[in-house]
PDB file of C-alpha atoms in Angstrom:
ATOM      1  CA  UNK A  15    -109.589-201.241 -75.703  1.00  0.00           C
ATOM      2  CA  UNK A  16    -109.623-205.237 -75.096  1.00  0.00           C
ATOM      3  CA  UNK A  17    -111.909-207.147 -76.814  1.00  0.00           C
ATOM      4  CA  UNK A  18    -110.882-211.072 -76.080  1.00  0.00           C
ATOM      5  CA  UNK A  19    -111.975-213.943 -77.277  1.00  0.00           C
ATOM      6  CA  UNK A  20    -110.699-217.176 -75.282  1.00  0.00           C
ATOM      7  CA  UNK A  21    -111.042-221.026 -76.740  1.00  0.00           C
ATOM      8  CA  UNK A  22    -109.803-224.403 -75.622  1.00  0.00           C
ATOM      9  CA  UNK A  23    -111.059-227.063 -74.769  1.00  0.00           C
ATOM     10  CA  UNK A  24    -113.614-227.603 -72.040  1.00  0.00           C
ATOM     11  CA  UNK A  25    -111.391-227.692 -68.341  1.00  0.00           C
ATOM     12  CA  UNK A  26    -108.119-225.776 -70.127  1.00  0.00           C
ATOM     13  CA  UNK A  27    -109.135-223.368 -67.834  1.00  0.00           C
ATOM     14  CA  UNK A  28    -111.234-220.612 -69.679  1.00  0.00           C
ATOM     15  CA  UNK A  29    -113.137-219.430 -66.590  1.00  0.00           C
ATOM     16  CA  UNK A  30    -110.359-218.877 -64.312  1.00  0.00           C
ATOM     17  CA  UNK A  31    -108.316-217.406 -66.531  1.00  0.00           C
ATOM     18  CA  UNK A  32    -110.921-215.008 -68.607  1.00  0.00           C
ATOM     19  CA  UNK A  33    -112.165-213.868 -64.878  1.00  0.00           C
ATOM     20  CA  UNK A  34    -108.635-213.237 -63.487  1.00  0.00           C
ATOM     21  CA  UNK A  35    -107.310-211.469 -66.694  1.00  0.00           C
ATOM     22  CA  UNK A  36    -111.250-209.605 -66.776  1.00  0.00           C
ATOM     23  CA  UNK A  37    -110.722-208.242 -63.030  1.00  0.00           C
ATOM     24  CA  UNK A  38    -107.206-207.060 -64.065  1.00  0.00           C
ATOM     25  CA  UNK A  39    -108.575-205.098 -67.017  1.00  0.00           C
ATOM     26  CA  UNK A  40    -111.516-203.951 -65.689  1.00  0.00           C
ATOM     27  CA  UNK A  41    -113.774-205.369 -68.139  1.00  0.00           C
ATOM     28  CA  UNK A  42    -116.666-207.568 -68.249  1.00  0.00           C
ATOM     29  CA  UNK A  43    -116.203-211.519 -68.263  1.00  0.00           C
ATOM     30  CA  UNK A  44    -118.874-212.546 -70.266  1.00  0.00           C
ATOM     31  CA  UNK A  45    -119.440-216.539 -70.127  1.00  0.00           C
ATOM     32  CA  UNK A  46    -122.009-218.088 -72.165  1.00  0.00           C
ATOM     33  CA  UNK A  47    -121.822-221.071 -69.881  1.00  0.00           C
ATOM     34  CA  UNK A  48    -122.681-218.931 -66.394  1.00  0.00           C
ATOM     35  CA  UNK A  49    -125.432-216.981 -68.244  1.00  0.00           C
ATOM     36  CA  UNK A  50    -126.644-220.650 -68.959  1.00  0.00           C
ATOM     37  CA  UNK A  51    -126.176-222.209 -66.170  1.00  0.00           C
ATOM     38  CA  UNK A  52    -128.456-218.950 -64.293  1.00  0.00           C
ATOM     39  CA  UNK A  53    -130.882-219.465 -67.226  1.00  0.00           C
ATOM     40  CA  UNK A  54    -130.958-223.338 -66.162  1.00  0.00           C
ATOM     41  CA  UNK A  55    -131.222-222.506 -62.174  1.00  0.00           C
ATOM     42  CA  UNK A  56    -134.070-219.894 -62.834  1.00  0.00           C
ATOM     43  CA  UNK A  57    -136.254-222.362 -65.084  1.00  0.00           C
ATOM     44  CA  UNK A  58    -136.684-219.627 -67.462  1.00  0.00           C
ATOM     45  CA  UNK A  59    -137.772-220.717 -71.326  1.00  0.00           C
ATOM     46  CA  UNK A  60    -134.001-220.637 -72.230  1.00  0.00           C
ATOM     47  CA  UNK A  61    -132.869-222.209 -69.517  1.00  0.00           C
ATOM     48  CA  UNK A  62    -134.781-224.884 -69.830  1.00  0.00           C
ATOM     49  CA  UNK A  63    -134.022-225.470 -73.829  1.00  0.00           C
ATOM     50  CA  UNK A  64    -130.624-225.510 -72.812  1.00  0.00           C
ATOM     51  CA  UNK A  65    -130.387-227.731 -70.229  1.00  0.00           C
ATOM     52  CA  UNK A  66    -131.730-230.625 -71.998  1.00  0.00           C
ATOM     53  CA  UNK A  67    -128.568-229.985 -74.401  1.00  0.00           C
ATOM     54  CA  UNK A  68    -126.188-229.667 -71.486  1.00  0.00           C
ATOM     55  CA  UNK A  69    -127.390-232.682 -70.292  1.00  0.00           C
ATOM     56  CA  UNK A  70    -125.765-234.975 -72.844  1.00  0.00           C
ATOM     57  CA  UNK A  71    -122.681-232.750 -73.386  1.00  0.00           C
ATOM     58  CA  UNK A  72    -124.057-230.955 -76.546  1.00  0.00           C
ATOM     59  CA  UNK A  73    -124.241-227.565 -78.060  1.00  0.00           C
ATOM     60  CA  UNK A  74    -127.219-225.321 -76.961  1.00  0.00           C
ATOM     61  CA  UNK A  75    -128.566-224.146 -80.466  1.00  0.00           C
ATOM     62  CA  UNK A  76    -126.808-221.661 -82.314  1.00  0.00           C
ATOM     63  CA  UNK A  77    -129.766-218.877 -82.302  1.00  0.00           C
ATOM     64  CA  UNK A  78    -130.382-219.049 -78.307  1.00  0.00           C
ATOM     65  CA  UNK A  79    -126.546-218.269 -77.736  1.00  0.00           C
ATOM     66  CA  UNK A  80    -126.466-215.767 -80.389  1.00  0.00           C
ATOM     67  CA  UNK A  81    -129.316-213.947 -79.277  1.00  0.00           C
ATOM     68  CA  UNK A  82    -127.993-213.632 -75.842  1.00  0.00           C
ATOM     69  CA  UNK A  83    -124.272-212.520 -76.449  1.00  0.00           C
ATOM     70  CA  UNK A  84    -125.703-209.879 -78.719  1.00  0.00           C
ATOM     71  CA  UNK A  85    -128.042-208.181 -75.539  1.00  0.00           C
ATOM     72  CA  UNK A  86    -125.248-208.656 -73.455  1.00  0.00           C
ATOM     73  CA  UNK A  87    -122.192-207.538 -76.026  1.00  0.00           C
ATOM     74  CA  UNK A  88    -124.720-204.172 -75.996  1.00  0.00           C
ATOM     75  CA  UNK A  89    -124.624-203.406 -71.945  1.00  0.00           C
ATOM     76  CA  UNK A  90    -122.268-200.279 -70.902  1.00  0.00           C
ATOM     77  CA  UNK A  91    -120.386-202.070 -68.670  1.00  0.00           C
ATOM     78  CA  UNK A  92    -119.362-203.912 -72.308  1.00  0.00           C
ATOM     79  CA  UNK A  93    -118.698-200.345 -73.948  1.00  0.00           C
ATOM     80  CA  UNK A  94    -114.945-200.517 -73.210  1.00  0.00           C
ATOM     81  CA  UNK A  95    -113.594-203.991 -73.914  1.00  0.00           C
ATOM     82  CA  UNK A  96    -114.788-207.350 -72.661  1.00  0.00           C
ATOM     83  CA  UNK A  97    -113.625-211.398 -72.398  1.00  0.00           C
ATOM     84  CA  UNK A  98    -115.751-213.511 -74.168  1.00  0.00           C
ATOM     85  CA  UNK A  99    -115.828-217.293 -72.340  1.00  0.00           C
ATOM     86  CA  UNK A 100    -117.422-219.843 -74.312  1.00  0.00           C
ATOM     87  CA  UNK A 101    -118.764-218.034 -77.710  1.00  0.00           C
ATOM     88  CA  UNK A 102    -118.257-218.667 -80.543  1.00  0.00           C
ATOM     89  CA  UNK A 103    -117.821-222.466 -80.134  1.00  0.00           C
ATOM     90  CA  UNK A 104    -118.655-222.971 -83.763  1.00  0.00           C
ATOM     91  CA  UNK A 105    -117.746-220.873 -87.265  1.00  0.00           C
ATOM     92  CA  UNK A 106    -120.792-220.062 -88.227  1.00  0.00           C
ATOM     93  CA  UNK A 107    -120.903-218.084 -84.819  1.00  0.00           C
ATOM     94  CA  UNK A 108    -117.526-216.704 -84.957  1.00  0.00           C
ATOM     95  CA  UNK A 109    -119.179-215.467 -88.495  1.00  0.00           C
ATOM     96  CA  UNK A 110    -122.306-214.194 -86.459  1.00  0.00           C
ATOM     97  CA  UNK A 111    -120.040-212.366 -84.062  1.00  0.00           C
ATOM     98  CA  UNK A 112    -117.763-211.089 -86.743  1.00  0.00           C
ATOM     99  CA  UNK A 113    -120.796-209.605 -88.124  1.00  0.00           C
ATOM    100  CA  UNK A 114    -122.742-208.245 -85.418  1.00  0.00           C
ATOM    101  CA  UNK A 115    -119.387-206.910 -84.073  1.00  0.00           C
ATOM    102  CA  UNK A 116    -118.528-204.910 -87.608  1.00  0.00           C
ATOM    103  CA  UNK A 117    -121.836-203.292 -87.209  1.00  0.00           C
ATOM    104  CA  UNK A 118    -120.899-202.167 -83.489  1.00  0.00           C
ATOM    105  CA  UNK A 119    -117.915-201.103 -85.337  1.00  0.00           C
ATOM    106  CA  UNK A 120    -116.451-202.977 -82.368  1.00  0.00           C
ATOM    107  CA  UNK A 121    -114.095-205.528 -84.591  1.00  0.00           C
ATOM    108  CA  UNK A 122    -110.866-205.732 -83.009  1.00  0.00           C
ATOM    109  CA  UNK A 123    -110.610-208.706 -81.031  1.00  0.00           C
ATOM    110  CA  UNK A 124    -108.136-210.811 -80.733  1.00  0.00           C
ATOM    111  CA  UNK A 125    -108.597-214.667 -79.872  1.00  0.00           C
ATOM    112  CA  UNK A 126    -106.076-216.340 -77.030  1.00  0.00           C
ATOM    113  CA  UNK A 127    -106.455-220.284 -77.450  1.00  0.00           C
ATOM    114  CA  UNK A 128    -106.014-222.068 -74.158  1.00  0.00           C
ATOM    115  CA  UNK A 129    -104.352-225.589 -75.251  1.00  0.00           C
ATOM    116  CA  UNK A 130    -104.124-228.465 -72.445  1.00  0.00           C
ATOM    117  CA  UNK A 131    -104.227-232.147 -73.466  1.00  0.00           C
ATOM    118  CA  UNK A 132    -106.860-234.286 -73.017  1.00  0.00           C
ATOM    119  CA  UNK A 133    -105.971-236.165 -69.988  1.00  0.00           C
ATOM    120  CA  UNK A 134    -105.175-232.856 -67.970  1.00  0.00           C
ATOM    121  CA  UNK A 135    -108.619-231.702 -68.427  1.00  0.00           C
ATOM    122  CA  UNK A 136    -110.377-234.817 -67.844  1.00  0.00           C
ATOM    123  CA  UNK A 137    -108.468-234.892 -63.995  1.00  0.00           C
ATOM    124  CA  UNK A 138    -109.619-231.018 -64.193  1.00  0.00           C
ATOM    125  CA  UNK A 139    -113.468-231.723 -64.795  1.00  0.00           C
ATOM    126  CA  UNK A 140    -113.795-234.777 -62.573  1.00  0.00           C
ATOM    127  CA  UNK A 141    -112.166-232.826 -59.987  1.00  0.00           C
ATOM    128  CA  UNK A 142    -115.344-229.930 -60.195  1.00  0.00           C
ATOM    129  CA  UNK A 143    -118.107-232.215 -59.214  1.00  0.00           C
ATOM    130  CA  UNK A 144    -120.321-230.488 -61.237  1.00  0.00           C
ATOM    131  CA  UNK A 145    -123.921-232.506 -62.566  1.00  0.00           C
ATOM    132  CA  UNK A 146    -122.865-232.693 -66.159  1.00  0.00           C
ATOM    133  CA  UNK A 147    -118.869-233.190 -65.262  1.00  0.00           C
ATOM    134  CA  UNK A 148    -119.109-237.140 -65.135  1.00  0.00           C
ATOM    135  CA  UNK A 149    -116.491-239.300 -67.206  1.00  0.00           C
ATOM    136  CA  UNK A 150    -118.602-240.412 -70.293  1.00  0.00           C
ATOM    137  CA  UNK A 151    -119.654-236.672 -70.271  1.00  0.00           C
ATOM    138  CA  UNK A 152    -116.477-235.143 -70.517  1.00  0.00           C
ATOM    139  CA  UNK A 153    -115.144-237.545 -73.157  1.00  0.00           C
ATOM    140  CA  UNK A 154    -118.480-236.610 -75.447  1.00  0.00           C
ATOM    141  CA  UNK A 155    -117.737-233.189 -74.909  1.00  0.00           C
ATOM    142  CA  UNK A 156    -114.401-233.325 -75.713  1.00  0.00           C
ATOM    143  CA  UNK A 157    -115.710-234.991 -78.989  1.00  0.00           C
ATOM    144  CA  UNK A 158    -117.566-231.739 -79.706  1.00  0.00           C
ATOM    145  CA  UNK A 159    -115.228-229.649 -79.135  1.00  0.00           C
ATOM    146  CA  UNK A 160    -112.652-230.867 -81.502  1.00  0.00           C
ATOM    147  CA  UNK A 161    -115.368-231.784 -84.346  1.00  0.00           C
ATOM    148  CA  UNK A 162    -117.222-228.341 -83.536  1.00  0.00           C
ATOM    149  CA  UNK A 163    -115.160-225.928 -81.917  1.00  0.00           C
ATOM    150  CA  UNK A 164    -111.630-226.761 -82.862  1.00  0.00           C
ATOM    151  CA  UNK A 165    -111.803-225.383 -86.361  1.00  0.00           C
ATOM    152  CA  UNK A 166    -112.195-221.792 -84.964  1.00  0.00           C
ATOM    153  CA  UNK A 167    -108.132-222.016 -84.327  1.00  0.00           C
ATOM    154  CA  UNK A 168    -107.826-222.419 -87.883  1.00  0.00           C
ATOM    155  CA  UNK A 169    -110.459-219.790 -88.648  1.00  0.00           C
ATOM    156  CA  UNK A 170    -109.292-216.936 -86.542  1.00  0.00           C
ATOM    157  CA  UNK A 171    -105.435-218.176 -87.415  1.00  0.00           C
ATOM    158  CA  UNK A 172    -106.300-217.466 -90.701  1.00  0.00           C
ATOM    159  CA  UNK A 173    -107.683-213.999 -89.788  1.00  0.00           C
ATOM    160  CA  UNK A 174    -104.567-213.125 -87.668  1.00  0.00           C
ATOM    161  CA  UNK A 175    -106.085-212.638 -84.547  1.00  0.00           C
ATOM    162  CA  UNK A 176    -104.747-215.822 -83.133  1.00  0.00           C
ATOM    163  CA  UNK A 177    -102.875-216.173 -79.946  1.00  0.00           C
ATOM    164  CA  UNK A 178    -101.816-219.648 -78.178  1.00  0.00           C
ATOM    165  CA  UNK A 179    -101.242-220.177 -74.579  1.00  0.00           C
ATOM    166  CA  UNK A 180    -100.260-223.296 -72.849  1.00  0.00           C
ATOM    167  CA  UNK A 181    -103.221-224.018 -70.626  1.00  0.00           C
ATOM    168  CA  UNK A 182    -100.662-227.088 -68.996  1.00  0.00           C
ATOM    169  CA  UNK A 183     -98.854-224.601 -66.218  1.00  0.00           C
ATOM    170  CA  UNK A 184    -100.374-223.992 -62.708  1.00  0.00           C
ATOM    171  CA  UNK A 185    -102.809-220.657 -62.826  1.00  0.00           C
ATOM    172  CA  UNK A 186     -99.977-218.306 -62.137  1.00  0.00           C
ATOM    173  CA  UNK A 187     -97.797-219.267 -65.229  1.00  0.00           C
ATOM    174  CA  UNK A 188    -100.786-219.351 -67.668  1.00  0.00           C
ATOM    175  CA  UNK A 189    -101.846-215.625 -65.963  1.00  0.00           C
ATOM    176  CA  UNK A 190     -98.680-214.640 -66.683  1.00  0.00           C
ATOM    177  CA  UNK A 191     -98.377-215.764 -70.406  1.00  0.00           C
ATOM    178  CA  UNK A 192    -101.587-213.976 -71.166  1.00  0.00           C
ATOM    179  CA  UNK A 193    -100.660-210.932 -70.267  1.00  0.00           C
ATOM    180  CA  UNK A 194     -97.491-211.166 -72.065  1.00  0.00           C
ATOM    181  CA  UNK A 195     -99.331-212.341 -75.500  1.00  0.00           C
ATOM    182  CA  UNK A 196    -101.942-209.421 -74.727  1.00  0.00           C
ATOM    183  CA  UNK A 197     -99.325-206.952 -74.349  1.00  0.00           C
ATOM    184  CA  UNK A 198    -100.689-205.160 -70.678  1.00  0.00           C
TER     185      UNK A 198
END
């Protein structure tokens, strides 16, 4: 059973990779940012909390992604392994999903860290197009991520379950990598 966790900084490639590795498996990809970004484009009540967070390159609130990954962490299709994209960013929700996934008695996961520099993913997010992918944006996020997010390598490091991929290499390469450091 796979259970994945994947990190990095925003533009290392997550997405592409968590999808391509997720249709290979046969598991679920389970981004917090696409369940957001569908929350966002259907105005619900979350959706609309979030995206005046996304707006300025924060964090949603702890407690609206938590909530979420745990309904969706419970579907079937989920029952067999999964990829999370985007969760935990922070900690105190890696502790959240250490917990909630010890009383699945689901804890085996392993974390892959997708590392790319800085400049490489800038180029990567300006090239999107997306609303919230301008410059100033991207640098702030960036910001986050290393004050916020970054300390998970040293959390799940410390917990063994780290594994570190060089998110520099065209899609291929870095395809190819993870499946080495996942062993299928």
């Amino acid at each position: 059973m796979t259970r994945l966790i994947f990190l990095g900084p925003p533009g290392a490639g997550k997405g592409t990779q968590a999808k391509a590795l997720a249709d290979f498996l046969n598991i679920p990809h389970i981004s917090t940012g696409d369940i957001l970004r569908q929350a966002i484009t259907d105005q619900t009540d979350l959706g609309k909390k979030a995206q005046e967070y996304m707006d300025k390159g924060d964090l949603v609130p702890d407690k609206l992604v938590e909530d979420m990954v745990e309904e969706r962490l419970q579907k079937p299709d989920a029952e067999h392994g999964w990829i999370l994209d985007g969760f935990p960013r922070t900690v105190a929700q890696a502790i959240f999903l250490g917990e909630l996934l010890a009383k699945m008695e689901k804890d085996e996961e392993k974390v892959v860290n997708l590392d790319a520099p800085d400049d490489i993913v800038i180029d990567r997010l300006l090239g999107r197009g997306r609303k919230d992918d301008a410059e100033d944006v991207i640098r702030h996020r960036l910001d986050v991520y290393r004050r916020d997010t970054a300390p998970l390598i040293k959390y799940y490091g410390d917990r063994h379950k780290l594994l570190t991929v060089n998110g520099n290499q065209s899609q291929e390469e870095v395809t190819a990598e993870l499946k080495k450091v996942i062993a299928v």
